[in-house]
Coordinates of C-alpha atoms and ligand atoms in Angstrom, one line a residue:
M1 CA 0.0 0.0 0.0
A2 CA 1.3 3.5 -0.9
E3 CA 2.1 6.0 1.8
E4 CA -0.6 8.2 3.4
T5 CA -1.1 11.5 1.7
I6 CA -2.8 14.8 2.6
F7 CA -5.8 13.5 0.7
T8 CA -5.8 10.4 2.9
K9 CA -6.0 12.7 6.0
I10 CA -8.9 14.5 4.4
I11 CA -10.7 11.3 3.6
N12 CA -10.2 10.1 7.2
G13 CA -11.4 13.5 8.6
D14 CA -8.0 14.1 10.2
I15 CA -7.8 17.6 8.4
P16 CA -10.8 19.6 7.6
S17 CA -12.3 20.0 4.1
E18 CA -15.7 20.5 2.5
I19 CA -16.5 16.9 1.7
I20 CA -19.4 16.6 -0.7
Y21 CA -19.5 12.9 -1.4
H22 CA -18.0 9.7 0.1
D23 CA -18.4 6.0 -0.5
D24 CA -16.4 2.8 -0.2
L25 CA -14.2 3.7 -3.2
V26 CA -14.0 7.4 -3.7
T27 CA -14.4 10.7 -1.9
A28 CA -15.1 14.2 -3.3
F29 CA -14.3 17.5 -1.7
K30 CA -13.9 21.2 -2.7
D31 CA -10.4 22.2 -3.9
I32 CA -8.8 24.5 -1.3
A33 CA -7.6 26.9 -4.1
P34 CA -10.5 26.8 -6.7
K35 CA -9.5 27.7 -10.3
T36 CA -13.2 28.0 -11.3
D37 CA -16.5 28.7 -9.7
H38 CA -16.9 25.0 -9.0
H39 CA -13.6 23.1 -8.5
I40 CA -14.1 19.7 -7.0
L41 CA -11.5 16.9 -6.4
I42 CA -12.7 13.3 -6.7
V43 CA -10.2 11.1 -5.1
T44 CA -9.7 7.4 -4.8
N45 CA -9.9 6.2 -1.2
K46 CA -6.9 3.9 -1.9
P47 CA -3.8 6.2 -2.1
I48 CA -2.5 5.1 -5.5
P49 CA 0.2 7.7 -6.4
T50 CA -0.4 8.3 -10.1
V51 CA -2.1 6.8 -13.1
S52 CA 1.2 5.2 -13.9
D53 CA 0.7 3.0 -10.8
V54 CA -2.8 1.7 -11.5
E55 CA -3.4 -2.1 -11.7
A56 CA -6.2 -4.1 -13.3
E57 CA -7.7 -4.7 -9.9
D58 CA -8.3 -0.9 -9.6
E59 CA -10.7 -0.8 -12.5
Q60 CA -13.9 -0.5 -10.6
M61 CA -12.6 2.3 -8.3
L62 CA -11.3 4.3 -11.3
G63 CA -14.6 3.9 -13.1
R64 CA -16.3 5.2 -10.0
L65 CA -14.5 8.5 -10.4
F66 CA -16.4 9.1 -13.7
I67 CA -19.7 7.9 -12.2
I68 CA -19.4 10.4 -9.3
A69 CA -18.1 13.2 -11.6
K70 CA -21.4 12.8 -13.5
K71 CA -23.4 12.8 -10.3
I72 CA -21.7 15.9 -9.0
A73 CA -22.0 17.7 -12.4
T74 CA -25.7 16.9 -12.3
D75 CA -26.1 18.1 -8.8
L76 CA -24.3 21.4 -9.7
G77 CA -26.6 21.7 -12.8
V78 CA -23.8 21.7 -15.3
D79 CA -24.3 18.3 -16.8
K80 CA -25.8 19.8 -19.9
S81 CA -23.9 23.1 -20.1
G82 CA -20.6 21.4 -19.6
Y83 CA -17.5 21.0 -17.4
R84 CA -14.0 19.8 -17.5
L85 CA -12.4 16.7 -16.0
I86 CA -8.6 16.7 -15.5
V87 CA -6.2 14.0 -14.2
N88 CA -2.7 15.2 -13.8
C89 CA 0.1 12.6 -13.9
G90 CA 3.6 13.0 -12.6
P91 CA 5.8 16.1 -12.4
D92 CA 5.6 17.1 -16.0
G93 CA 1.8 16.6 -15.9
G94 CA 1.6 19.2 -13.1
Q95 CA 0.6 16.7 -10.4
E96 CA 1.3 18.1 -6.9
V97 CA -0.4 15.6 -4.7
P98 CA 0.7 11.9 -5.3
H99 CA -2.7 10.4 -4.8
I100 CA -4.9 9.8 -7.8
H101 CA -7.6 12.4 -8.2
M102 CA -9.8 13.9 -10.8
H103 CA -10.5 17.6 -11.0
L104 CA -14.0 18.7 -11.9
L105 CA -14.0 22.2 -13.1
A106 CA -17.2 24.1 -14.0
G107 CA -18.6 27.6 -14.2
G108 CA -18.9 29.3 -17.5
K109 CA -16.9 28.9 -20.6
L110 CA -13.6 27.2 -19.7
G111 CA -11.6 28.1 -22.8
G112 CA -8.7 25.9 -24.1
L113 CA -7.0 23.0 -22.5
G114 CA -5.5 23.2 -19.1
F115 CA -6.5 25.0 -15.9
P116 CA -8.5 28.1 -16.7
Q117 CA -7.1 31.3 -15.2
K118 CA -9.7 32.6 -12.8
Ligands
5GP1 P1 -2.7 18.3 -8.7 O1 -1.8 19.5 -9.0 O2 -2.0 17.3 -7.9 O3 -3.4 17.7 -9.9 O4 -3.8 18.9 -7.8 C1 -3.8 19.0 -6.4 C2 -4.9 19.9 -6.0 O5 -5.1 19.7 -4.6 C3 -4.7 21.4 -6.2 O6 -5.7 21.9 -7.0 C4 -4.7 22.0 -4.8 O7 -5.3 23.2 -4.7 C5 -5.5 20.9 -4.0 N1 -5.1 20.8 -2.6 C6 -3.9 20.7 -2.1 N2 -3.9 20.6 -0.7 C7 -5.2 20.6 -0.4 C8 -5.9 20.6 0.9 O8 -5.3 20.5 1.9 N3 -7.2 20.6 0.9 C9 -8.0 20.7 -0.3 N4 -9.3 20.8 -0.2 N5 -7.3 20.8 -1.5 C10 -6.0 20.7 -1.6

């Protein structure tokens, strides 16, 4: 099992965050430094460092990220207007926290690829 991360502490409630969803496989909470009006992180409960570390046995958990992204987008009312999902991988991919997570960004036109400048 990979080392505990700051996201593990959030999932376990050891450090505060605005958790908006939690189940046996994934947890979603608001990003501490939002890049858009809605910036949610959907995180695997299991602390896999990066996409390069995933195994076949993780398939259901990784699929859950998309299922919950859709649920949150629907709850936010942006499922039809649109949103962006980003998974950064490794240093050159801009990943800061070594614990797999999907960014859900929404709130108006997001422009070209990458994080929009708020
Ligand atoms: P990455 O660059 O790894 O893809 O994204 C990491 C994200 O985690 C960043 O958008 C950053 O703002 C967010 N983040 C880092 N530390 C915390 C924290 O303690 N709480 C919350 N809610 N978000 C965090």
